[in-house]
Amino acid sequence: MDQQSASEKKWTLTREAFDLLLAEFDRDRERAGAKYEEIRRKLIKFFTWRGCSSPVDCADDTIDRVAKKLLQGAQLLVKDPYLYFHGVALNVLREYWKDRERSVSSIEEMTPSKELAENPFHLKQRDEERLEMEQRLECMKECIRKLSPENLSLINEYHQGEKREKIERRRRLAERLNIPISVLRIRAFRIRAGLENCIEGCMKRKIRK
């Protein structure tokens, strides 16, 4: 994957970018949220039908890239916004298959034992990765503590359960809060985006130390 593609994957969707994305769909928040969900479902189907093993991740990556482009001044300029997302999704799909091809080649060319023998830096690299994971966990705990009790309760309940149970939990949560399910999804997304921004900022501070 080229440098531009790699940097796009590292970029985290901000609240400002997400709000700008919704504004492109509709001025009405509820209708914008419904349009967002519709486009996301179409993207997931797009990647699923093309044999992608992680269609949800690829769909979210596509949305992130479009939001970033909007933040940088791009405009959709199409009657159906999905057409713009579809164009970006094609690039994401091409990169996905290139990554898969490289992964298969790497596995075929080098077994783990041979890699360790030929790369003495491998163990040191693992230690650095483990340290980064520990630092990220510390940052996550720190950022979670900064959440308001209401947001912490909402995001915890939003992610509980599996499959049908999770859907039912979210429906009941939306009813209890007296809001449409699309608005609940937007609230949860904003909380997650805020958490991710907080964690990335915390990690940058740790690296500078």
Short mmCIF file of N, CA, C and O in Angstrom, two decimals, residues 19-140:
data_model
loop_
_atom_site.label_atom_id
_atom_site.label_comp_id
_atom_site.label_asym_id
_atom_site.label_seq_id
_atom_site.Cartn_x
_atom_site.Cartn_y
_atom_site.Cartn_z
N ASP A 19 -19.61 15.56 11.74
CA ASP A 19 -20.69 16.54 11.63
C ASP A 19 -20.78 17.10 10.21
O ASP A 19 -21.88 17.32 9.68
N LEU A 20 -19.61 17.32 9.60
CA LEU A 20 -19.58 17.82 8.23
C LEU A 20 -20.16 16.78 7.27
O LEU A 20 -20.90 17.12 6.33
N LEU A 21 -19.87 15.51 7.54
CA LEU A 21 -20.40 14.43 6.71
C LEU A 21 -21.93 14.37 6.80
O LEU A 21 -22.62 14.29 5.78
N LEU A 22 -22.46 14.46 8.00
CA LEU A 22 -23.92 14.44 8.18
C LEU A 22 -24.58 15.63 7.51
O LEU A 22 -25.66 15.50 6.93
N ALA A 23 -23.92 16.78 7.58
CA ALA A 23 -24.48 17.99 6.98
C ALA A 23 -24.59 17.85 5.46
O ALA A 23 -25.46 18.46 4.84
N GLU A 24 -23.71 17.05 4.85
CA GLU A 24 -23.78 16.82 3.41
C GLU A 24 -25.01 16.01 3.04
O GLU A 24 -25.52 16.11 1.92
N PHE A 25 -25.49 15.18 3.96
CA PHE A 25 -26.64 14.33 3.70
C PHE A 25 -27.96 15.10 3.81
O PHE A 25 -28.82 15.01 2.95
N ASP A 26 -28.09 15.85 4.92
CA ASP A 26 -29.34 16.57 5.15
C ASP A 26 -29.15 17.54 6.31
O ASP A 26 -28.36 17.27 7.23
N ARG A 27 -29.86 18.67 6.26
CA ARG A 27 -29.79 19.62 7.37
C ARG A 27 -30.47 19.08 8.61
O ARG A 27 -30.09 19.41 9.73
N ASP A 28 -31.49 18.24 8.39
CA ASP A 28 -32.19 17.62 9.51
C ASP A 28 -31.35 16.48 10.06
O ASP A 28 -30.95 15.57 9.32
N ARG A 29 -31.07 16.52 11.36
CA ARG A 29 -30.15 15.55 11.98
C ARG A 29 -30.66 14.12 11.86
O ARG A 29 -29.89 13.20 11.59
N GLU A 30 -31.95 13.93 12.07
CA GLU A 30 -32.50 12.58 12.03
C GLU A 30 -32.46 12.00 10.62
O GLU A 30 -32.09 10.84 10.43
N ARG A 31 -32.82 12.81 9.62
CA ARG A 31 -32.77 12.33 8.24
C ARG A 31 -31.33 12.07 7.81
O ARG A 31 -31.06 11.11 7.07
N ALA A 32 -30.41 12.92 8.28
CA ALA A 32 -28.99 12.72 7.96
C ALA A 32 -28.48 11.41 8.55
O ALA A 32 -27.74 10.66 7.91
N GLY A 33 -28.91 11.12 9.79
CA GLY A 33 -28.50 9.87 10.44
C GLY A 33 -29.03 8.66 9.70
O GLY A 33 -28.33 7.65 9.55
N ALA A 34 -30.27 8.75 9.21
CA ALA A 34 -30.86 7.64 8.46
C ALA A 34 -30.12 7.43 7.14
O ALA A 34 -29.89 6.28 6.74
N LYS A 35 -29.73 8.53 6.49
CA LYS A 35 -28.98 8.42 5.24
C LYS A 35 -27.61 7.81 5.49
O LYS A 35 -27.12 6.99 4.69
N TYR A 36 -26.99 8.20 6.57
CA TYR A 36 -25.68 7.63 6.95
C TYR A 36 -25.79 6.11 7.11
O TYR A 36 -24.96 5.35 6.60
N GLU A 37 -26.83 5.66 7.82
CA GLU A 37 -27.02 4.22 8.05
C GLU A 37 -27.28 3.49 6.73
O GLU A 37 -26.79 2.38 6.52
N GLU A 38 -28.04 4.12 5.84
CA GLU A 38 -28.34 3.51 4.54
C GLU A 38 -27.07 3.31 3.72
O GLU A 38 -26.84 2.25 3.14
N ILE A 39 -26.24 4.35 3.66
CA ILE A 39 -24.99 4.27 2.90
C ILE A 39 -24.05 3.23 3.51
O ILE A 39 -23.41 2.45 2.79
N ARG A 40 -23.99 3.20 4.83
CA ARG A 40 -23.11 2.22 5.50
C ARG A 40 -23.56 0.80 5.19
O ARG A 40 -22.73 -0.08 4.94
N ARG A 41 -24.87 0.55 5.20
CA ARG A 41 -25.39 -0.79 4.88
C ARG A 41 -25.03 -1.17 3.44
O ARG A 41 -24.63 -2.31 3.17
N LYS A 42 -25.16 -0.22 2.51
CA LYS A 42 -24.83 -0.50 1.12
C LYS A 42 -23.35 -0.82 0.96
O LYS A 42 -22.97 -1.72 0.19
N LEU A 43 -22.50 -0.10 1.68
CA LEU A 43 -21.06 -0.34 1.61
C LEU A 43 -20.71 -1.72 2.16
O LEU A 43 -19.87 -2.43 1.60
N ILE A 44 -21.33 -2.09 3.27
CA ILE A 44 -21.08 -3.41 3.86
C ILE A 44 -21.47 -4.50 2.87
O ILE A 44 -20.75 -5.49 2.68
N LYS A 45 -22.63 -4.33 2.20
CA LYS A 45 -23.05 -5.30 1.18
C LYS A 45 -22.06 -5.33 0.02
O LYS A 45 -21.73 -6.40 -0.51
N PHE A 46 -21.59 -4.16 -0.38
CA PHE A 46 -20.63 -4.06 -1.48
C PHE A 46 -19.39 -4.90 -1.20
O PHE A 46 -18.95 -5.70 -2.04
N PHE A 47 -18.83 -4.74 -0.01
CA PHE A 47 -17.61 -5.48 0.33
C PHE A 47 -17.90 -6.97 0.59
O PHE A 47 -17.08 -7.83 0.28
N THR A 48 -19.07 -7.26 1.15
CA THR A 48 -19.44 -8.66 1.39
C THR A 48 -19.57 -9.42 0.08
O THR A 48 -19.05 -10.53 -0.06
N TRP A 49 -20.27 -8.83 -0.87
CA TRP A 49 -20.50 -9.50 -2.15
C TRP A 49 -19.21 -9.70 -2.94
O TRP A 49 -19.15 -10.54 -3.83
N ARG A 50 -18.20 -8.93 -2.64
CA ARG A 50 -16.93 -9.05 -3.36
C ARG A 50 -15.90 -9.89 -2.60
O ARG A 50 -14.70 -9.83 -2.88
N GLY A 51 -16.39 -10.66 -1.61
CA GLY A 51 -15.54 -11.63 -0.93
C GLY A 51 -14.63 -11.08 0.14
O GLY A 51 -13.69 -11.77 0.57
N CYS A 52 -14.88 -9.84 0.57
CA CYS A 52 -14.04 -9.25 1.62
C CYS A 52 -14.35 -9.91 2.95
O CYS A 52 -15.51 -10.05 3.34
N SER A 53 -13.31 -10.32 3.69
CA SER A 53 -13.51 -11.02 4.96
C SER A 53 -13.81 -10.06 6.11
O SER A 53 -14.22 -10.48 7.19
N SER A 54 -13.59 -8.75 5.90
CA SER A 54 -13.88 -7.75 6.93
C SER A 54 -14.67 -6.60 6.32
O SER A 54 -14.18 -5.47 6.25
N PRO A 55 -15.90 -6.87 5.87
CA PRO A 55 -16.70 -5.84 5.18
C PRO A 55 -17.03 -4.63 6.03
O PRO A 55 -17.10 -3.51 5.53
N VAL A 56 -17.26 -4.85 7.33
CA VAL A 56 -17.61 -3.72 8.20
C VAL A 56 -16.42 -2.78 8.34
O VAL A 56 -16.57 -1.55 8.24
N ASP A 57 -15.22 -3.32 8.55
CA ASP A 57 -14.02 -2.49 8.67
C ASP A 57 -13.77 -1.71 7.38
O ASP A 57 -13.42 -0.52 7.42
N CYS A 58 -13.93 -2.38 6.24
CA CYS A 58 -13.71 -1.71 4.96
C CYS A 58 -14.76 -0.61 4.72
O CYS A 58 -14.45 0.45 4.17
N ALA A 59 -16.00 -0.87 5.12
CA ALA A 59 -17.05 0.13 4.98
C ALA A 59 -16.74 1.36 5.84
O ALA A 59 -16.86 2.50 5.38
N ASP A 60 -16.34 1.13 7.07
CA ASP A 60 -16.00 2.24 7.97
C ASP A 60 -14.77 3.00 7.46
O ASP A 60 -14.69 4.23 7.59
N ASP A 61 -13.81 2.27 6.90
CA ASP A 61 -12.63 2.91 6.34
C ASP A 61 -13.03 3.83 5.18
O ASP A 61 -12.53 4.95 5.04
N THR A 62 -13.96 3.36 4.35
CA THR A 62 -14.46 4.16 3.24
C THR A 62 -15.12 5.45 3.73
O THR A 62 -14.85 6.54 3.21
N ILE A 63 -15.97 5.32 4.74
CA ILE A 63 -16.65 6.49 5.31
C ILE A 63 -15.63 7.47 5.89
O ILE A 63 -15.74 8.68 5.71
N ASP A 64 -14.62 6.94 6.59
CA ASP A 64 -13.58 7.80 7.17
C ASP A 64 -12.86 8.59 6.08
O ASP A 64 -12.58 9.78 6.24
N ARG A 65 -12.56 7.93 4.97
CA ARG A 65 -11.83 8.60 3.90
C ARG A 65 -12.66 9.71 3.26
O ARG A 65 -12.14 10.79 2.95
N VAL A 66 -13.95 9.44 3.07
CA VAL A 66 -14.83 10.46 2.51
C VAL A 66 -14.93 11.65 3.46
O VAL A 66 -14.85 12.82 3.05
N ALA A 67 -15.09 11.37 4.76
CA ALA A 67 -15.18 12.44 5.76
C ALA A 67 -13.91 13.28 5.76
O ALA A 67 -13.96 14.52 5.87
N LYS A 68 -12.77 12.63 5.63
CA LYS A 68 -11.49 13.35 5.59
C LYS A 68 -11.42 14.26 4.37
O LYS A 68 -10.96 15.41 4.45
N LYS A 69 -11.86 13.73 3.22
CA LYS A 69 -11.86 14.54 2.00
C LYS A 69 -12.76 15.77 2.15
O LYS A 69 -12.40 16.87 1.70
N LEU A 70 -13.92 15.58 2.78
CA LEU A 70 -14.83 16.71 3.01
C LEU A 70 -14.18 17.74 3.92
O LEU A 70 -14.33 18.95 3.71
N LEU A 71 -13.48 17.26 4.94
CA LEU A 71 -12.81 18.16 5.88
C LEU A 71 -11.72 18.96 5.18
O LEU A 71 -11.43 20.09 5.55
N GLN A 72 -11.15 18.37 4.14
CA GLN A 72 -10.08 19.03 3.38
C GLN A 72 -10.62 19.93 2.27
O GLN A 72 -9.85 20.51 1.52
N GLY A 73 -11.96 19.99 2.16
CA GLY A 73 -12.56 20.92 1.20
C GLY A 73 -13.26 20.29 0.01
O GLY A 73 -13.79 21.01 -0.85
N ALA A 74 -13.26 18.96 -0.07
CA ALA A 74 -13.93 18.30 -1.20
C ALA A 74 -15.44 18.43 -1.06
O ALA A 74 -15.97 18.70 0.02
N GLN A 75 -16.15 18.25 -2.17
CA GLN A 75 -17.61 18.28 -2.18
C GLN A 75 -18.13 17.05 -2.90
O GLN A 75 -17.50 16.57 -3.85
N LEU A 76 -19.29 16.54 -2.47
CA LEU A 76 -19.82 15.34 -3.09
C LEU A 76 -20.28 15.61 -4.53
O LEU A 76 -20.00 14.84 -5.43
N LEU A 77 -21.02 16.70 -4.75
CA LEU A 77 -21.43 17.15 -6.08
C LEU A 77 -22.12 16.05 -6.90
O LEU A 77 -21.96 15.96 -8.12
N VAL A 78 -22.86 15.19 -6.22
CA VAL A 78 -23.66 14.16 -6.91
C VAL A 78 -25.04 14.11 -6.27
O VAL A 78 -25.19 14.38 -5.07
N LYS A 79 -26.04 13.77 -7.07
CA LYS A 79 -27.40 13.72 -6.54
C LYS A 79 -27.54 12.62 -5.49
O LYS A 79 -28.17 12.80 -4.46
N ASP A 80 -26.93 11.47 -5.78
CA ASP A 80 -26.94 10.35 -4.82
C ASP A 80 -25.57 10.26 -4.18
O ASP A 80 -24.60 9.84 -4.83
N PRO A 81 -25.42 10.64 -2.89
CA PRO A 81 -24.11 10.61 -2.22
C PRO A 81 -23.41 9.26 -2.27
O PRO A 81 -22.18 9.19 -2.27
N TYR A 82 -24.21 8.18 -2.37
CA TYR A 82 -23.58 6.85 -2.36
C TYR A 82 -22.64 6.66 -3.55
O TYR A 82 -21.65 5.92 -3.45
N LEU A 83 -22.91 7.33 -4.67
CA LEU A 83 -22.05 7.20 -5.84
C LEU A 83 -20.62 7.64 -5.51
O LEU A 83 -19.65 7.04 -5.97
N TYR A 84 -20.49 8.69 -4.73
CA TYR A 84 -19.17 9.18 -4.32
C TYR A 84 -18.50 8.15 -3.41
O TYR A 84 -17.32 7.82 -3.58
N PHE A 85 -19.28 7.62 -2.45
CA PHE A 85 -18.74 6.60 -1.54
C PHE A 85 -18.33 5.35 -2.31
O PHE A 85 -17.33 4.72 -1.99
N HIS A 86 -19.11 5.00 -3.33
CA HIS A 86 -18.81 3.81 -4.12
C HIS A 86 -17.46 3.94 -4.81
O HIS A 86 -16.68 2.97 -4.87
N GLY A 87 -17.17 5.13 -5.33
CA GLY A 87 -15.87 5.36 -5.98
C GLY A 87 -14.72 5.17 -5.01
O GLY A 87 -13.69 4.55 -5.35
N VAL A 88 -14.87 5.69 -3.80
CA VAL A 88 -13.83 5.53 -2.79
C VAL A 88 -13.74 4.06 -2.36
O VAL A 88 -12.64 3.53 -2.14
N ALA A 89 -14.89 3.39 -2.27
CA ALA A 89 -14.91 1.98 -1.87
C ALA A 89 -14.13 1.10 -2.85
O ALA A 89 -13.49 0.12 -2.44
N LEU A 90 -14.17 1.43 -4.14
CA LEU A 90 -13.41 0.66 -5.13
C LEU A 90 -11.91 0.73 -4.84
O LEU A 90 -11.19 -0.27 -4.96
N ASN A 91 -11.43 1.91 -4.43
CA ASN A 91 -10.01 2.04 -4.07
C ASN A 91 -9.69 1.23 -2.82
O ASN A 91 -8.65 0.58 -2.74
N VAL A 92 -10.58 1.29 -1.83
CA VAL A 92 -10.38 0.53 -0.59
C VAL A 92 -10.32 -0.96 -0.90
O VAL A 92 -9.48 -1.70 -0.36
N LEU A 93 -11.20 -1.42 -1.79
CA LEU A 93 -11.23 -2.84 -2.16
C LEU A 93 -9.94 -3.26 -2.86
O LEU A 93 -9.39 -4.33 -2.57
N ARG A 94 -9.45 -2.42 -3.77
CA ARG A 94 -8.20 -2.73 -4.47
C ARG A 94 -7.05 -2.87 -3.47
O ARG A 94 -6.23 -3.78 -3.56
N GLU A 95 -7.00 -1.94 -2.51
CA GLU A 95 -5.93 -2.00 -1.50
C GLU A 95 -6.07 -3.23 -0.62
O GLU A 95 -5.07 -3.84 -0.21
N TYR A 96 -7.31 -3.60 -0.33
CA TYR A 96 -7.56 -4.79 0.50
C TYR A 96 -6.98 -6.04 -0.17
O TYR A 96 -6.29 -6.83 0.47
N TRP A 97 -7.24 -6.21 -1.48
CA TRP A 97 -6.75 -7.40 -2.17
C TRP A 97 -5.24 -7.36 -2.35
O TRP A 97 -4.57 -8.40 -2.30
N LYS A 98 -4.65 -6.17 -2.51
CA LYS A 98 -3.20 -6.07 -2.58
C LYS A 98 -2.56 -6.50 -1.26
O LYS A 98 -1.55 -7.20 -1.23
N ASP A 99 -3.16 -6.06 -0.14
CA ASP A 99 -2.67 -6.45 1.18
C ASP A 99 -2.77 -7.96 1.36
O ASP A 99 -1.87 -8.59 1.92
N ARG A 100 -3.88 -8.55 0.91
CA ARG A 100 -4.05 -10.00 1.04
C ARG A 100 -2.99 -10.74 0.25
O ARG A 100 -2.43 -11.74 0.70
N GLU A 101 -2.69 -10.27 -0.97
CA GLU A 101 -1.69 -10.92 -1.81
C GLU A 101 -0.31 -10.84 -1.16
O GLU A 101 0.45 -11.81 -1.17
N ARG A 102 0.01 -9.68 -0.57
CA ARG A 102 1.31 -9.54 0.10
C ARG A 102 1.39 -10.45 1.31
O ARG A 102 2.44 -11.02 1.60
N SER A 103 0.29 -10.56 2.05
CA SER A 103 0.28 -11.40 3.24
C SER A 103 0.51 -12.86 2.88
O SER A 103 1.28 -13.58 3.52
N VAL A 104 -0.16 -13.33 1.81
CA VAL A 104 0.01 -14.71 1.37
C VAL A 104 1.45 -14.96 0.93
O VAL A 104 2.05 -15.98 1.27
N SER A 105 2.03 -14.00 0.19
CA SER A 105 3.41 -14.16 -0.28
C SER A 105 4.37 -14.23 0.89
O SER A 105 5.31 -15.02 0.90
N SER A 106 4.15 -13.40 1.91
CA SER A 106 5.03 -13.38 3.08
C SER A 106 4.96 -14.71 3.82
O SER A 106 5.98 -15.23 4.28
N ILE A 107 3.77 -15.28 3.96
CA ILE A 107 3.60 -16.55 4.66
C ILE A 107 4.30 -17.67 3.90
O ILE A 107 4.94 -18.54 4.47
N GLU A 108 4.18 -17.63 2.56
CA GLU A 108 4.77 -18.69 1.75
C GLU A 108 6.30 -18.61 1.75
O GLU A 108 6.99 -19.62 1.71
N GLU A 109 6.82 -17.39 1.80
CA GLU A 109 8.27 -17.20 1.68
C GLU A 109 9.02 -17.39 2.99
O GLU A 109 10.20 -17.71 2.99
N MET A 110 8.36 -17.18 4.11
CA MET A 110 9.09 -17.20 5.37
C MET A 110 8.23 -17.74 6.51
O MET A 110 7.17 -17.19 6.79
N THR A 111 8.67 -18.81 7.15
CA THR A 111 7.98 -19.34 8.32
C THR A 111 8.42 -18.54 9.53
O THR A 111 9.48 -17.90 9.51
N PRO A 112 7.66 -18.56 10.66
CA PRO A 112 8.05 -17.80 11.84
C PRO A 112 9.44 -18.17 12.37
O PRO A 112 10.20 -17.30 12.77
N SER A 113 9.78 -19.46 12.36
CA SER A 113 11.08 -19.88 12.89
C SER A 113 12.22 -19.34 12.05
O SER A 113 13.25 -18.90 12.55
N LYS A 114 12.03 -19.35 10.71
CA LYS A 114 13.06 -18.83 9.82
C LYS A 114 13.20 -17.32 9.99
O LYS A 114 14.29 -16.76 9.95
N GLU A 115 12.06 -16.65 10.20
CA GLU A 115 12.08 -15.20 10.39
C GLU A 115 12.89 -14.82 11.62
O GLU A 115 13.68 -13.89 11.61
N LEU A 116 12.68 -15.58 12.70
CA LEU A 116 13.42 -15.30 13.93
C LEU A 116 14.90 -15.52 13.73
O LEU A 116 15.74 -14.78 14.26
N ALA A 117 15.26 -16.55 12.96
CA ALA A 117 16.66 -16.87 12.74
C ALA A 117 17.35 -15.80 11.90
O ALA A 117 18.50 -15.46 12.13
N GLU A 118 16.63 -15.26 10.91
CA GLU A 118 17.24 -14.31 9.99
C GLU A 118 17.09 -12.86 10.46
O GLU A 118 17.72 -11.98 9.91
N ASN A 119 16.23 -12.61 11.46
CA ASN A 119 15.98 -11.25 11.91
C ASN A 119 16.15 -11.16 13.42
O ASN A 119 15.17 -11.29 14.16
N PRO A 120 17.36 -10.95 13.92
CA PRO A 120 17.58 -10.89 15.38
C PRO A 120 16.88 -9.71 16.03
O PRO A 120 16.73 -9.66 17.25
N PHE A 121 16.43 -8.74 15.19
CA PHE A 121 15.73 -7.57 15.75
C PHE A 121 14.28 -7.89 16.06
O PHE A 121 13.59 -7.12 16.69
N HIS A 122 13.83 -9.09 15.64
CA HIS A 122 12.41 -9.45 15.76
C HIS A 122 11.94 -9.43 17.22
O HIS A 122 10.86 -8.92 17.52
N LEU A 123 12.75 -10.01 18.12
CA LEU A 123 12.35 -10.04 19.53
C LEU A 123 12.26 -8.65 20.11
O LEU A 123 11.34 -8.35 20.88
N LYS A 124 13.21 -7.79 19.75
CA LYS A 124 13.17 -6.41 20.23
C LYS A 124 11.92 -5.71 19.71
O LYS A 124 11.28 -4.95 20.43
N GLN A 125 11.58 -6.01 18.46
CA GLN A 125 10.38 -5.40 17.88
C GLN A 125 9.13 -5.85 18.63
O GLN A 125 8.22 -5.06 18.86
N ARG A 126 9.09 -7.13 19.03
CA ARG A 126 7.96 -7.62 19.80
C ARG A 126 7.86 -6.91 21.14
O ARG A 126 6.76 -6.60 21.60
N ASP A 127 9.00 -6.67 21.79
CA ASP A 127 8.99 -5.96 23.07
C ASP A 127 8.44 -4.56 22.89
O ASP A 127 7.67 -4.07 23.73
N GLU A 128 8.81 -3.90 21.79
CA GLU A 128 8.31 -2.54 21.53
C GLU A 128 6.81 -2.56 21.28
O GLU A 128 6.08 -1.67 21.72
N GLU A 129 6.35 -3.58 20.55
CA GLU A 129 4.91 -3.70 20.29
C GLU A 129 4.14 -3.95 21.58
O GLU A 129 3.05 -3.41 21.78
N ARG A 130 4.71 -4.79 22.46
CA ARG A 130 4.06 -5.07 23.73
C ARG A 130 3.99 -3.80 24.59
O ARG A 130 2.99 -3.53 25.24
N LEU A 131 5.10 -3.01 24.58
CA LEU A 131 5.11 -1.76 25.33
C LEU A 131 4.06 -0.80 24.80
O LEU A 131 3.35 -0.15 25.58
N GLU A 132 3.93 -0.73 23.47
CA GLU A 132 2.93 0.15 22.86
C GLU A 132 1.52 -0.28 23.25
O GLU A 132 0.66 0.57 23.54
N MET A 133 1.27 -1.59 23.29
CA MET A 133 -0.04 -2.09 23.69
C MET A 133 -0.35 -1.72 25.14
O MET A 133 -1.47 -1.34 25.47
N GLU A 134 0.66 -1.84 26.01
CA GLU A 134 0.47 -1.48 27.42
C GLU A 134 0.18 0.00 27.57
O GLU A 134 -0.68 0.42 28.35
N GLN A 135 0.92 0.83 26.81
CA GLN A 135 0.70 2.28 26.86
C GLN A 135 -0.69 2.64 26.34
O GLN A 135 -1.37 3.50 26.90
N ARG A 136 -1.11 1.97 25.27
CA ARG A 136 -2.44 2.24 24.72
C ARG A 136 -3.53 1.86 25.71
O ARG A 136 -4.55 2.54 25.83
N LEU A 137 -3.32 0.75 26.43
CA LEU A 137 -4.30 0.32 27.44
C LEU A 137 -4.39 1.35 28.56
O LEU A 137 -5.47 1.68 29.04
N GLU A 138 -3.24 1.88 28.98
CA GLU A 138 -3.22 2.92 30.01
C GLU A 138 -3.97 4.16 29.52
O GLU A 138 -4.74 4.77 30.28
N CYS A 139 -3.73 4.54 28.27
CA CYS A 139 -4.40 5.71 27.70
C CYS A 139 -5.91 5.48 27.61
O CYS A 139 -6.70 6.39 27.87
N MET A 140 -6.29 4.25 27.25
CA MET A 140 -7.71 3.94 27.14
C MET A 140 -8.39 4.09 28.50
O MET A 140 -9.47 4.68 28.60
#
